Amino acid sequence: HETAGLSAHQLVVRRGWAFKVTLLFHQAINWSKHSLDLEVQLGSLSERFPVHFTAQCYSPLRWSARVFPDNVHSHSVSVHVCSPVLSSVASYHLLLHIQSHHNMYNYELGTFVLLCNPWFKDDPVSMPLEVQLQEYIQSDYGLVYVGTHQSVRQQPWAFGQYEPGVLEACMQLLQVSPQHQSDRQADYLRRVDPVYLCRVLCAMVNCNDDLGVLAGKWQGSYMDGVSPTEWTGSAEILHQWMASSCSPVRYGQCWVFACVLCTVLRVFGIPSRVVTVFNAAHDANANLIIEEYYSSTGEKFNLSKDSIWNFHVWVECWMRRGDLGAEFDGWQVVDPTPQEKSAGVYCCGPCPVSAVQKRCFRCPFDASFILASVDADVIRLIVRDGLVMGRSVDTEWVGQLIYTKSIGSDKPENLTHTYKARSECVEMIHVCLSGGPPHLEVSLDMEKAPSMGDSICLCVTISNHSSHPRFLTEHLNAQLKHYNSCPTRTSGGRIFCVVFSVLTLHHSIQASQYKFLLTQDDIVNVAVVIKDMRSKARVMAAQEFNICSHQISIEVEGGDCIQMKKTCMAHVSYTNHCGNVLAGAVLCVDGYGLLQNKLALLQPGESIRASVSIVASSPGTKLLQATFSHSQSPGVVSRSFHKISVHN
Ligand SMILES: *[C@@H]1O[C@H](CO)[C@@H](O)[C@H](O)[C@H]1NC(C)=O
Ligand SMILES: *[C@@H]1O[C@H](CO)[C@@H](O)[C@H](O)[C@H]1NC(C)=O
Ligand SMILES: *[C@@H]1O[C@H](CO)[C@@H](O)[C@H](O)[C@H]1NC(C)=O
Ligand SMILES: *[C@@H]1O[C@H](CO)[C@@H](O)[C@H](O)[C@H]1NC(C)=O
């Protein structure tokens, strides 16, 4: 049933398909004198059905069992048991009843786990292509895209469906859910429906409102737990949750929540993938407008309840939406990061991606919130002494790029068009919002994504649509912000100029000016404010970007295909481009199934170079990972990974 590896102890089968149970007897049985019944039990619910020894018509809506004539022997009989395709996902008890003229014998045969069946066309989660099923159900290796839309980084993630204990943890999630605790019978009956399952599981991945898996934290110290950036897979998190009797595991951020939900959905047989939205809006009042406040010199204020994440990660799962109609079948967004409540609990979706594209605000579940995340407009307001001195609208910034890992490859698949179809009518709304074409326009562009040690080159373009000459002032401000938009440090500049029809101003920020930017996760917010000296009107533009760190190079002697149990050498090196900040520099090398322990390599100097010996303990794809950090940086400066395939 495509369940190999999910459990070493239990029978794991998929709904709608028959599985074979062979009954062995200590004495010969005359089958014309006995009849067999099977019974499946789920809590107080049960269904008893006869085992047929002759060809029969079966209802696909009921449990059924039959024996093929070849499988009947005096001491054994093999029974094919088939579940209805719309069965509840759960762990069932299987019972046997043997009846003769005089006696009735009852046996408990054991338990089995029943999962959704994406291979079967009648299951609402069915997926047509084998390559899709391999990627979205069976693959336990994934990539998460992070960073900014100009410089996208990829991080590997081990989904871990096949790690011992993961299936048990997933079953436990359903059993401890508030729905199950409050009404077991109703919960079992509703577990037929993938929409219901997704909603329950989405709420259970965060620990808000329930005994869920992960506690979120976005700032401050992670000393009393694990920093969200340190996790590398879901199994460790689920194990920790099980081992602590369902106490929350500290700490998660969006990609951790999403990857754990993706693992759980894949285990249950609901095709799913992890999706990154760059510049995702968190629109607290869901009005499709994100307001940002700036000073008249371009300094960003922390005033708005709304915010924009440089990236946000959620999950898409695949199903038919019987509750909505065929046009909403396909990928559905589910977002386990606790941001806003949906029907009273922290969970979001499933919401059809097609409903987002068609701008169906009321589509269940949570379409307006998801639509705002990918398609809100940013209104930047320039305020002074409590008054709005100018404003500009940016219709492009939010949801600029939406990525997932492509099937069977490490390349990203661009999903932007599946969420956003710009129509003329939408453009009209944007023009109305901005109050007609302004006489003065400004844009701010970066020539290329900067790397650490390079100057940052910015280009301000001012276009004039009026018939009068203008005297303008320009303020350019760059500040550091954390991942969730909190400004922390400011530096400014100021020049005067006169504009003709189009004027381009070039600015460059030297490496020595941003020395404080030391980790790959820091984001710079740059804003330019242009003021017309005569009319006092102001316009502005803003950009956000990160400074890419240089890659750690990892090479395996003799190529990336190695033999199991044979010692190989891997060479790891990193060259620092950030001046003399190598004090306390550490290059860490890590690899499950390749290295016994994490290795920390300390070396003074411009660059670090080291060779480590690796031995693979099992076949398959392994990852060798390396991180670089030093005593002056609060986080990891650079992180790289290298895929190695191990054969017998
Ligand atoms: C099984 O029982 C039937 C009916 O009582 C009888 O006719 C038949 O001979 C029995 N078969 C064997 C192998 O004992
Ligand atoms: C992603 O797709 C969008 C919409 O189709 C397109 O405008 C954009 O250029 C693409 N970006 C990349 C990096 O492929
Ligand atoms: C601004 O542009 C208009 C054309 O759009 C031009 O006629 C006018 O002279 C320009 N103003 C200045 C100050 O150059
Ligand atoms: C921004 O404001 C919010 C509350 O309005 C506060 O919780 C947060 O700590 C502030 N951030 C910074 C960096 O000041």
Short mmCIF file of C-alpha atoms in Angstrom, two decimals, residues 89 120 126 146 175 178 183 211 268 305 333 337 344 346 354 363 429 446 449 459 462 476 535 546-547 574:
data_model
loop_
_atom_site.label_atom_id
_atom_site.label_comp_id
_atom_site.label_asym_id
_atom_site.label_seq_id
_atom_site.Cartn_x
_atom_site.Cartn_y
_atom_site.Cartn_z
CA VAL A 89 -8.08 7.99 9.30
CA PHE A 120 -6.69 5.84 -5.57
CA SER A 126 -5.98 11.50 -5.16
CA VAL A 146 14.40 31.84 2.82
CA GLN A 175 -5.93 11.62 19.72
CA PRO A 178 -9.53 19.23 21.44
CA ASP A 183 -16.44 14.23 21.39
CA LEU A 211 -1.57 20.36 23.52
CA PHE A 268 -1.46 10.70 6.72
CA LYS A 305 -0.07 46.77 13.69
CA VAL A 333 -3.07 26.78 1.64
CA THR A 337 2.08 29.65 12.21
CA GLY A 344 -11.71 30.90 17.52
CA TYR A 346 -4.99 29.50 15.82
CA SER A 354 -7.53 29.16 -7.00
CA CYS A 363 -14.08 31.39 0.39
CA ILE A 429 -8.28 49.99 -8.06
CA MET A 446 19.45 48.21 -6.31
CA ALA A 449 22.08 41.98 -4.50
CA CYS A 459 19.87 54.17 -7.71
CA ILE A 462 12.93 60.84 -10.02
CA LEU A 476 18.18 58.66 1.99
CA SER A 535 4.84 72.95 -2.73
CA ASN A 546 19.93 41.37 2.88
CA ILE A 547 23.66 41.19 2.40
CA TYR A 574 35.56 29.60 3.96
#
